[in-house]
CSV table of C-alpha atoms in Angstrom, one decimal:
chain,number,residue,atom,x,y,z
A,29,MET,CA,40.4,71.5,-2.6
A,30,THR,CA,42.8,73.9,-1.6
A,31,ARG,CA,46.5,72.9,0.1
A,32,GLU,CA,47.5,75.6,2.6
A,33,PHE,CA,51.3,75.8,2.8
A,34,ASP,CA,53.2,78.4,5.2
A,35,VAL,CA,55.8,80.2,3.2
A,36,SER,CA,58.2,79.2,5.9
A,37,LEU,CA,58.1,76.4,4.4
A,38,ILE,CA,59.8,77.1,1.3
A,39,THR,CA,62.6,79.2,3.3
A,40,GLU,CA,63.6,75.3,4.9
A,41,ASN,CA,63.5,73.8,1.9
A,42,ILE,CA,65.5,76.3,-0.2
A,43,ALA,CA,68.0,76.7,2.7
A,44,GLU,CA,69.0,72.7,2.8
A,45,MET,CA,68.8,72.7,-1.2
A,46,CYS,CA,71.4,75.3,-1.6
A,47,ILE,CA,73.6,73.5,1.1
A,48,GLU,CA,73.1,70.1,-0.6
A,49,ALA,CA,73.7,71.3,-4.2
A,50,ASN,CA,77.1,72.9,-3.4
A,51,HIS,CA,78.3,69.8,-1.7
A,52,PHE,CA,76.7,66.6,-3.6
A,53,LEU,CA,76.2,66.3,-7.6
A,54,SER,CA,73.4,64.7,-8.7
A,55,GLU,CA,73.8,61.1,-9.5
A,56,ASP,CA,73.8,61.7,-13.1
A,57,MET,CA,76.5,64.3,-13.2
A,58,LYS,CA,78.6,61.8,-10.9
A,59,GLU,CA,78.1,58.9,-13.2
A,60,ALA,CA,78.6,61.2,-16.5
A,61,LEU,CA,82.0,62.0,-14.7
A,62,TYR,CA,82.9,58.8,-13.9
A,63,ALA,CA,81.9,57.5,-17.2
A,64,ALA,CA,84.1,60.1,-19.3
A,65,ALA,CA,87.0,59.5,-16.6
A,66,GLU,CA,87.3,55.6,-18.4
A,67,ARG,CA,86.7,56.5,-21.8
A,68,GLU,CA,88.9,59.8,-22.0
A,69,ASP,CA,91.9,59.4,-24.6
A,70,SER,CA,94.2,62.2,-23.5
A,71,PRO,CA,96.5,61.4,-20.6
A,72,VAL,CA,96.2,65.3,-19.2
A,73,GLY,CA,92.6,64.8,-19.4
A,74,ARG,CA,92.2,61.4,-17.6
A,75,GLU,CA,94.3,63.0,-15.1
A,76,ILE,CA,92.1,65.9,-14.5
A,77,LEU,CA,89.0,63.9,-14.6
A,78,SER,CA,90.5,61.7,-11.6
A,79,GLN,CA,91.4,65.0,-9.8
A,80,LEU,CA,88.0,66.1,-10.4
A,81,LYS,CA,86.5,62.8,-9.1
A,82,GLU,CA,88.9,63.3,-6.1
A,83,ASN,CA,87.7,66.9,-5.6
A,84,LEU,CA,84.2,65.4,-5.7
A,85,LYS,CA,84.6,63.1,-2.8
A,86,ILE,CA,86.6,65.5,-1.0
A,87,ALA,CA,83.4,68.1,-1.1
A,88,GLY,CA,81.2,65.5,0.4
A,89,GLU,CA,83.1,63.6,2.9
A,90,ASP,CA,84.6,67.2,4.5
A,91,MET,CA,82.0,69.5,3.5
A,92,ILE,CA,83.8,71.7,1.4
A,93,PRO,CA,82.1,73.2,-1.3
A,94,ILE,CA,82.9,71.4,-4.8
A,95,CYS,CA,83.5,74.6,-6.2
A,96,GLN,CA,84.6,78.2,-4.3
A,97,ASP,CA,82.2,79.8,-7.0
A,98,THR,CA,78.9,78.6,-5.3
A,99,GLY,CA,77.1,80.5,-7.7
A,100,MET,CA,73.8,82.8,-7.9
A,101,ALA,CA,70.9,81.0,-6.6
A,102,VAL,CA,68.6,80.0,-9.5
A,103,LEU,CA,65.3,78.8,-8.6
A,104,PHE,CA,62.7,77.3,-10.9
A,105,MET,CA,59.0,77.3,-8.9
A,106,GLU,CA,56.1,74.8,-10.4
A,107,ILE,CA,53.4,75.9,-8.1
A,108,GLY,CA,50.1,74.0,-8.1
A,109,GLN,CA,46.9,76.5,-8.7
A,110,ASP,CA,45.2,74.5,-5.9
A,111,VAL,CA,47.9,75.8,-3.3
A,112,HIS,CA,47.3,78.7,-0.9
A,113,LEU,CA,50.5,80.2,0.7
A,114,THR,CA,50.5,81.7,3.8
A,115,GLY,CA,52.6,83.3,6.3
A,116,GLY,CA,54.3,86.0,4.1
A,117,ASP,CA,55.7,87.2,1.0
A,118,LEU,CA,56.8,84.0,-1.5
A,119,GLU,CA,59.7,86.2,-2.8
A,120,GLU,CA,60.9,86.9,0.7
A,121,ALA,CA,60.6,83.5,1.9
A,122,VAL,CA,62.8,82.2,-1.1
A,123,ASN,CA,65.4,84.9,-0.4
A,124,ALA,CA,65.4,84.0,3.5
A,125,GLY,CA,65.9,80.6,2.6
A,126,VAL,CA,68.9,81.6,0.1
A,127,LYS,CA,70.5,84.0,3.1
A,128,LYS,CA,70.0,80.8,5.7
A,129,GLY,CA,71.8,78.2,3.3
A,130,TYR,CA,74.6,80.4,2.2
A,131,THR,CA,75.3,81.8,5.8
A,132,GLU,CA,74.9,78.7,7.6
A,133,GLY,CA,76.6,76.6,4.8
A,134,TYR,CA,79.6,78.4,4.4
A,135,LEU,CA,78.7,79.2,1.2
A,136,ARG,CA,80.5,82.1,-0.9
A,137,LYS,CA,78.5,85.4,-1.0
A,138,SER,CA,79.0,86.2,-4.8
A,139,VAL,CA,76.0,88.7,-5.6
A,140,VAL,CA,76.5,92.5,-5.8
A,141,SER,CA,73.0,94.6,-5.4
A,142,ASP,CA,73.8,96.9,-8.3
A,143,PRO,CA,75.4,95.7,-11.4
A,144,LEU,CA,77.0,98.9,-12.0
A,145,ILE,CA,78.0,99.8,-8.3
A,146,ARG,CA,78.9,96.5,-7.3
A,147,GLU,CA,78.4,96.1,-3.6
A,148,ASN,CA,78.4,92.7,-2.0
A,149,THR,CA,74.7,91.8,-0.4
A,150,GLY,CA,76.6,89.9,2.0
A,151,ASP,CA,74.1,86.8,2.1
A,152,ASN,CA,74.0,86.0,-1.6
A,153,THR,CA,70.7,87.4,-1.9
A,154,PRO,CA,68.4,87.9,-4.6
A,155,ALA,CA,67.7,84.5,-6.3
A,156,VAL,CA,66.8,84.6,-9.8
A,157,ILE,CA,63.2,83.4,-9.3
A,158,HIS,CA,61.1,81.9,-12.3
A,159,VAL,CA,57.4,80.9,-11.5
A,160,ARG,CA,54.8,78.8,-13.1
A,161,ILE,CA,51.4,77.8,-11.9
A,162,VAL,CA,50.7,74.2,-13.2
A,163,PRO,CA,47.5,72.3,-12.3
A,164,GLY,CA,47.6,70.5,-8.7
A,165,ASP,CA,48.3,71.1,-5.1
A,166,LYS,CA,51.8,70.5,-4.9
A,167,ILE,CA,55.2,73.0,-5.0
A,168,LYS,CA,57.8,71.9,-6.9
A,169,LEU,CA,61.2,73.7,-6.3
A,170,THR,CA,64.2,73.1,-8.7
A,171,LEU,CA,67.4,75.0,-7.3
A,172,ALA,CA,70.4,75.3,-9.8
A,173,PRO,CA,73.4,77.7,-8.0
A,174,LYS,CA,75.2,78.9,-11.0
A,175,GLY,CA,78.7,79.7,-11.3
A,176,PHE,CA,79.4,82.8,-13.6
A,177,GLY,CA,82.5,81.2,-14.9
A,178,SER,CA,80.4,79.6,-17.4
A,179,GLU,CA,77.5,81.6,-17.6
A,180,ASN,CA,79.7,84.5,-18.7
A,181,MET,CA,80.3,82.4,-21.6
A,182,SER,CA,76.8,81.8,-22.9
A,183,ARG,CA,74.9,83.7,-25.9
A,184,VAL,CA,71.6,84.0,-27.3
A,185,PHE,CA,71.6,84.1,-31.1
A,186,MET,CA,68.8,85.6,-33.1
A,187,LEU,CA,68.8,83.1,-36.2
A,188,LYS,CA,66.7,83.6,-39.3
A,189,PRO,CA,64.4,80.7,-40.1
A,190,ALA,CA,66.4,80.0,-43.4
A,191,GLN,CA,69.5,79.0,-41.1
A,192,GLY,CA,67.6,76.0,-39.6
A,193,VAL,CA,69.1,73.1,-38.3
A,194,GLU,CA,72.7,74.1,-39.7
A,195,GLY,CA,72.4,77.5,-38.1
A,196,VAL,CA,71.5,75.9,-34.8
A,197,LYS,CA,74.8,73.7,-34.8
A,198,ASP,CA,76.9,76.5,-35.7
A,199,ALA,CA,75.4,78.4,-32.9
A,200,VAL,CA,76.4,75.8,-30.3
A,201,LEU,CA,79.7,74.7,-31.6
A,202,THR,CA,80.5,78.7,-31.8
A,203,ALA,CA,79.7,79.3,-28.0
A,204,VAL,CA,81.4,76.1,-26.9
A,205,LYS,CA,84.3,77.0,-28.8
A,206,ASP,CA,84.3,80.7,-27.8
A,207,ALA,CA,84.4,79.2,-24.5
A,208,GLY,CA,87.1,77.2,-24.6
A,209,PRO,CA,88.9,76.9,-21.3
A,210,ASN,CA,87.1,79.4,-19.7
A,211,ALA,CA,84.1,77.8,-18.9
A,212,CYS,CA,85.9,74.9,-17.2
A,213,PRO,CA,85.2,71.9,-19.4
A,214,PRO,CA,83.8,69.4,-19.5
A,215,VAL,CA,80.6,71.4,-19.5
A,216,VAL,CA,77.2,70.6,-19.7
A,217,VAL,CA,75.6,72.6,-22.8
A,218,GLY,CA,72.3,73.9,-22.4
A,219,VAL,CA,70.3,74.8,-25.6
A,220,GLY,CA,66.8,76.7,-25.8
A,221,ILE,CA,65.5,77.2,-29.6
A,222,GLY,CA,62.3,78.9,-30.2
A,223,GLY,CA,60.1,81.3,-28.0
A,224,ASP,CA,61.1,84.5,-28.2
A,225,PHE,CA,64.7,86.5,-26.9
A,226,GLU,CA,64.0,85.7,-23.3
A,227,LYS,CA,62.2,82.7,-23.3
A,228,ALA,CA,65.0,80.9,-25.4
A,229,ALA,CA,67.3,81.6,-22.6
A,230,ILE,CA,65.1,80.5,-19.7
A,231,LEU,CA,64.6,77.0,-22.0
A,232,ALA,CA,68.5,77.0,-22.0
A,233,LYS,CA,69.1,77.5,-18.5
A,234,GLN,CA,66.1,74.8,-17.5
A,235,ALA,CA,67.9,72.1,-19.8
A,236,LEU,CA,70.4,72.3,-17.9
A,237,THR,CA,68.9,71.1,-14.8
A,238,ARG,CA,67.6,67.9,-17.2
A,239,GLU,CA,69.4,64.4,-16.1
A,240,ALA,CA,72.6,64.1,-18.0
A,241,GLY,CA,72.3,61.4,-20.7
A,242,LYS,CA,68.6,61.7,-20.9
A,243,ASN,CA,67.3,62.8,-24.4
A,244,SER,CA,64.8,64.7,-25.4
A,245,GLU,CA,61.2,62.9,-25.7
A,246,LEU,CA,61.0,64.4,-29.2
A,247,PRO,CA,62.9,62.1,-31.6
A,248,HIS,CA,64.5,65.2,-33.9
A,249,ILE,CA,65.5,66.9,-30.8
A,250,ALA,CA,67.3,63.8,-29.3
A,251,ALA,CA,69.0,63.0,-32.6
A,252,LEU,CA,70.3,66.5,-32.5
A,253,GLU,CA,71.3,66.5,-29.1
A,254,LYS,CA,73.5,63.2,-29.8
A,255,GLU,CA,74.9,64.6,-33.0
A,256,LEU,CA,75.9,68.1,-31.1
A,257,LEU,CA,77.2,65.9,-28.2
A,258,ASP,CA,79.6,64.5,-30.8
A,259,MET,CA,80.5,67.6,-32.8
A,260,VAL,CA,81.6,69.1,-29.1
A,261,ASN,CA,83.3,66.6,-28.2
A,262,GLU,CA,85.7,66.4,-31.4
A,263,THR,CA,86.8,70.2,-30.4
A,264,ASP,CA,89.6,69.1,-28.8
A,265,ILE,CA,89.0,71.1,-26.0
A,266,GLY,CA,89.0,68.7,-23.5
A,267,PRO,CA,88.9,68.6,-19.9
A,268,GLY,CA,90.3,72.0,-18.3
A,269,GLY,CA,90.6,73.1,-21.9
A,270,LEU,CA,94.0,70.8,-22.2
A,271,GLY,CA,93.0,69.0,-25.0
A,272,GLY,CA,90.5,65.4,-25.0
A,273,ASN,CA,87.9,63.8,-26.3
A,274,THR,CA,85.2,65.1,-23.1
A,275,THR,CA,84.5,68.7,-23.7
A,276,ALA,CA,80.7,68.2,-22.6
A,277,PHE,CA,79.3,65.5,-20.5
A,278,ALA,CA,75.9,66.3,-22.2
A,279,VAL,CA,74.1,68.9,-24.9
A,280,ASN,CA,70.3,69.2,-23.6
A,281,ILE,CA,67.9,71.0,-26.0
A,282,ASN,CA,64.6,72.6,-24.5
A,283,THR,CA,62.3,73.7,-27.5
A,284,TYR,CA,59.1,75.9,-27.7
A,285,ALA,CA,57.1,77.3,-30.7
A,286,THR,CA,58.1,80.6,-31.9
A,287,HIS,CA,57.3,83.5,-34.7
A,288,ILE,CA,57.5,82.6,-38.8
A,289,ALA,CA,60.2,85.4,-38.6
A,290,GLY,CA,62.4,84.0,-36.1
A,291,LEU,CA,64.7,81.4,-34.9
A,292,PRO,CA,66.1,82.5,-31.4
A,293,VAL,CA,68.9,80.2,-30.1
A,294,ALA,CA,69.9,80.3,-26.3
A,295,VAL,CA,73.3,78.4,-25.4
A,296,ASN,CA,73.6,78.7,-21.6
A,297,ILE,CA,76.9,76.8,-20.9
A,298,CYS,CA,77.7,75.0,-17.4
A,299,CYS,CA,81.0,73.9,-15.9
A,300,HIS,CA,81.1,70.0,-14.6
A,301,VAL,CA,80.0,71.6,-11.1
A,302,ASN,CA,76.4,71.4,-12.7
A,303,ARG,CA,74.5,71.5,-9.5
A,304,HIS,CA,70.7,71.0,-9.5
A,305,VAL,CA,68.4,69.8,-6.9
A,306,THR,CA,64.8,69.2,-7.2
A,307,ARG,CA,62.3,68.9,-4.4
A,308,ILE,CA,58.1,68.4,-4.5
A,309,ILE,CA,56.3,69.6,-1.4
B,13,MET,CA,108.8,67.9,-17.3
B,14,GLU,CA,107.5,68.0,-13.8
B,15,TYR,CA,109.1,70.9,-11.5
B,16,ARG,CA,108.7,71.0,-7.6
B,17,ILE,CA,109.7,75.2,-7.1
B,18,ASP,CA,109.7,76.4,-3.7
B,19,LEU,CA,109.0,79.9,-4.0
B,20,PRO,CA,109.6,82.9,-5.0
B,21,LEU,CA,109.9,81.7,-8.5
B,22,THR,CA,113.2,83.3,-10.1
B,23,LYS,CA,113.2,84.7,-13.5
B,24,GLU,CA,116.1,82.1,-14.3
B,25,TYR,CA,113.5,79.6,-13.1
B,26,ALA,CA,110.8,80.8,-15.0
B,27,GLU,CA,113.0,80.5,-18.2
B,28,LYS,CA,113.1,76.9,-18.1
B,29,LEU,CA,109.6,76.2,-18.0
B,30,ARG,CA,107.5,75.2,-21.2
B,31,ILE,CA,104.0,75.4,-21.6
B,32,GLY,CA,102.1,71.9,-20.6
B,33,ASP,CA,105.1,71.2,-17.9
B,34,LYS,CA,103.9,70.4,-14.4
B,35,VAL,CA,105.0,72.7,-11.3
B,36,ILE,CA,104.1,71.9,-7.7
B,37,PHE,CA,104.4,75.1,-5.8
B,38,THR,CA,105.3,75.4,-2.3
B,39,GLY,CA,105.4,79.0,-0.6
B,40,THR,CA,103.8,82.3,-0.4
B,41,ILE,CA,101.2,83.8,-3.0
B,42,PHE,CA,98.6,86.3,-3.2
B,43,THR,CA,95.1,86.5,-4.3
B,44,ALA,CA,93.3,89.0,-6.0
B,45,ARG,CA,90.3,89.0,-8.5
B,46,ASP,CA,88.4,91.4,-10.2
B,47,ALA,CA,87.4,93.9,-7.5
B,48,ALA,CA,91.0,93.9,-5.4
B,49,HIS,CA,92.4,94.4,-8.9
B,50,LYS,CA,90.6,97.7,-9.7
B,51,ARG,CA,91.6,99.1,-6.3
B,52,MET,CA,95.1,98.2,-7.1
B,53,ASP,CA,95.2,99.9,-10.6
B,54,GLU,CA,93.5,102.6,-9.0
B,55,SER,CA,96.1,102.8,-6.1
B,56,LEU,CA,98.9,102.6,-8.6
B,57,ASP,CA,97.5,105.6,-10.3
B,58,LYS,CA,96.8,107.6,-7.2
B,59,ASP,CA,100.2,107.4,-5.3
B,60,GLY,CA,102.2,104.3,-7.0
B,61,THR,CA,101.7,101.6,-4.1
B,62,LEU,CA,100.4,98.2,-4.0
B,63,PRO,CA,99.1,96.5,-0.7
B,64,PHE,CA,102.0,93.6,-0.8
B,65,ASP,CA,105.3,93.8,-2.9
B,66,ILE,CA,104.4,92.5,-6.2
B,67,LYS,CA,108.1,92.1,-7.5
B,68,GLY,CA,108.9,88.3,-7.8
B,69,ASN,CA,105.7,87.4,-6.4
B,70,ILE,CA,102.5,85.4,-7.8
B,71,ILE,CA,99.2,86.4,-7.7
B,72,TYR,CA,96.3,83.6,-7.6
B,73,TYR,CA,93.3,84.7,-9.2
B,74,MET,CA,90.8,83.2,-6.4
B,75,GLY,CA,87.9,84.1,-4.1
B,76,PRO,CA,87.2,81.4,-1.3
B,77,SER,CA,84.3,80.4,0.1
B,78,PRO,CA,84.2,81.0,4.0
B,79,ALA,CA,86.2,78.7,6.1
B,80,ARG,CA,84.4,76.7,8.4
B,81,PRO,CA,85.2,77.0,11.9
B,82,GLY,CA,88.8,75.5,12.7
B,83,ARG,CA,89.7,75.4,9.0
B,84,VAL,CA,92.0,77.3,6.9
B,85,ILE,CA,89.9,78.1,4.3
B,86,GLY,CA,87.2,77.2,2.1
B,87,SER,CA,86.6,75.7,-1.3
B,88,ALA,CA,90.0,77.9,-3.0
B,89,GLY,CA,89.6,76.9,-7.1
B,90,PRO,CA,91.1,79.3,-9.4
B,91,THR,CA,89.0,81.8,-11.6
B,92,THR,CA,88.6,83.1,-15.1
B,93,ALA,CA,91.8,85.0,-15.8
B,94,SER,CA,90.6,86.9,-18.9
B,95,ARG,CA,88.7,89.5,-16.3
B,96,MET,CA,91.9,90.6,-15.1
B,97,ASP,CA,93.5,91.5,-18.2
B,98,LYS,CA,93.2,94.9,-18.3
B,99,TYR,CA,95.4,95.1,-15.2
B,100,THR,CA,97.8,92.3,-15.4
B,101,PRO,CA,100.1,93.9,-18.1
B,102,ARG,CA,100.9,97.2,-16.2
B,103,LEU,CA,101.9,94.4,-12.6
B,104,LEU,CA,104.1,92.1,-14.8
B,105,ASP,CA,105.9,95.3,-15.9
B,106,LEU,CA,106.1,96.2,-12.3
B,107,GLY,CA,107.6,92.8,-11.7
B,108,MET,CA,105.1,90.3,-11.1
B,109,ALA,CA,106.7,86.9,-11.3
B,110,GLY,CA,103.1,85.1,-12.3
B,111,MET,CA,99.8,84.5,-12.0
B,112,ILE,CA,97.6,81.7,-11.5
B,113,GLY,CA,94.2,80.9,-12.9
B,114,LYS,CA,92.3,79.5,-15.7
B,115,GLY,CA,91.4,80.3,-19.3
B,116,LYS,CA,92.6,82.3,-22.2
B,117,ARG,CA,94.5,85.8,-22.0
B,118,THR,CA,95.0,88.8,-24.5
B,119,PRO,CA,97.7,89.0,-26.7
B,120,GLU,CA,98.5,92.1,-24.6
B,121,VAL,CA,98.9,89.8,-21.4
B,122,LEU,CA,100.8,87.1,-23.7
B,123,ASP,CA,103.4,90.0,-24.8
B,124,ALA,CA,104.1,91.2,-21.5
B,125,VAL,CA,104.4,87.8,-20.1
B,126,VAL,CA,107.7,87.4,-22.7
B,127,ARG,CA,108.8,91.1,-21.9
B,128,ASN,CA,109.1,90.4,-18.2
B,129,LYS,CA,110.2,86.6,-18.4
B,130,ALA,CA,107.0,85.6,-16.2
B,131,VAL,CA,104.6,82.7,-16.4
B,132,TYR,CA,101.1,82.1,-16.7
B,133,PHE,CA,99.7,79.0,-14.9
B,134,ALA,CA,96.8,77.2,-14.8
B,135,ALA,CA,95.1,75.4,-11.7
B,136,ILE,CA,92.3,72.9,-12.2
B,137,GLY,CA,89.0,74.9,-12.8
B,138,GLY,CA,86.0,73.4,-10.7
B,139,ALA,CA,88.6,71.5,-8.0
B,140,GLY,CA,88.3,74.0,-5.5
B,141,ALA,CA,87.6,71.4,-2.6
B,142,LEU,CA,90.8,69.3,-3.6
B,143,LEU,CA,93.1,72.6,-4.1
B,144,SER,CA,92.1,74.0,-0.7
B,145,LYS,CA,93.9,70.9,1.1
B,146,CYS,CA,97.1,72.4,-0.2
B,147,ILE,CA,96.3,75.7,1.6
B,148,LYS,CA,98.2,75.7,5.1
B,149,SER,CA,97.7,79.5,6.1
B,150,SER,CA,95.6,82.4,5.2
B,151,GLU,CA,95.6,86.0,5.8
B,152,VAL,CA,93.7,88.8,4.8
B,153,ILE,CA,96.2,91.7,4.2
B,154,ALA,CA,94.1,94.2,2.4
B,155,TYR,CA,90.6,95.1,1.2
B,156,ASP,CA,88.9,93.3,4.2
B,157,ASP,CA,85.7,95.2,2.8
B,158,LEU,CA,85.4,93.3,0.0
B,159,GLY,CA,85.0,89.6,1.5
B,160,THR,CA,85.8,86.8,-0.9
B,161,GLU,CA,87.5,89.7,-3.2
B,162,ALA,CA,89.6,91.1,-0.1
B,163,VAL,CA,93.6,90.3,-1.2
B,164,ARG,CA,95.2,87.5,1.2
B,165,LYS,CA,98.5,86.2,1.7
B,166,LEU,CA,98.4,82.0,1.3
B,167,TYR,CA,101.2,79.8,2.3
B,168,VAL,CA,100.5,76.7,-0.1
B,169,GLU,CA,102.3,73.4,-0.2
B,170,ASP,CA,102.4,70.8,-3.2
B,171,PHE,CA,99.9,73.1,-4.7
B,172,PRO,CA,99.6,71.6,-8.5
B,173,CYS,CA,99.4,73.7,-11.7
B,174,ILE,CA,100.2,73.6,-15.7
B,175,VAL,CA,102.3,76.0,-17.2
B,176,VAL,CA,100.0,77.6,-19.9
B,177,ALA,CA,102.1,80.5,-21.0
B,178,ASP,CA,105.9,80.8,-20.9
B,179,THR,CA,108.7,83.1,-21.5
B,180,ALA,CA,109.3,82.1,-25.1
B,181,GLY,CA,105.8,83.2,-26.1
B,182,GLY,CA,104.3,79.6,-25.9
B,183,ASN,CA,100.5,79.2,-25.1
B,184,LEU,CA,99.2,75.8,-24.7
B,185,TYR,CA,95.5,77.1,-25.2
B,186,ASP,CA,96.7,77.4,-28.8
B,187,ARG,CA,96.1,74.0,-30.6
């Protein structure tokens, strides 16, 4: 059976999700922030975490975006292969939703149309869209508006297989240390291991949308996530980069098969405003 | 130490401040980020002018989200300062008293801070809703076409910052 969807449904959902993501953090991120505020050792770090809690409260109550950088809209879309989309172009429908959300939600327009000419598009379009066709008759939308303070500190490393897991750890720590205070710590570290050059980067970005504190289902990867989180939190970068034991809330790793000659590792860093909203329609 | 400072920030006062000090500003500051810095630099090349008097003033690296009706401003936290490093020594040499942003600076900027008895302050990254409450007025004074990147004159009350680079060459991020 084919299920028909009018693309205007996508537009409406995306618009609402843009506004929701920029004013309210998901429960897992909120819990991570509150838990960190309890166990942070540094007085300055504790003060910053308490101000971030206050910031989050004001954002939701007064409808002021959590951060002024309301991001570039990144969308992961899983479309069931039994879905038939009608009423227009899917990509245009997504961008119409971004435009509506960013305009009606008083969100910042942070996108320039050409990376060198740099004229603001005025409505935060276009989005960065990743589509996967999957079995079923539903559409799953995960919207993650991404700020660029932390995006700018992200890296791709093309390691050699011989560098192995130690090479992966070095890569993650290098990226986190180089980011230092610039990425607005505490951060969430999304890591993609495997695939090829661009697959690793997409895996890393998608890892950021996983619940903070929920480890990989693969035992060796879950162990690596825990070990890396401890290592990152021993760097003493701390909240605001001013020292402390809360440098990251989580290290989330996604993996994929790779080539016999390669070990790609992407590290996508996100600030504490790690926004992601998922809807299934 | 903690200081409450009524702006403008004098050189004498700046010399007292040390890394790690908390300061709470009240007074006028100006916003500029990437595109505004580029334009100001081009304007200095062309005829030596700037859209406001840089001498003795502080630039806040910030591009706000739009204000909802009836409000002064939207979310208004600091952006990463290092993207302005290319332009900053020139502005400091023209008498800029300081900058508010977040993150590391180049040695060239830190040298210019010392040379000019200026200060680099950090505000809390990602606390734009909280910081917006300290902004009591906001007026676009130049480059309106740049949208969020336009130059704004802000009046702030009890705006909290931390000294991260001081007149003695200290750098709080160097630990």
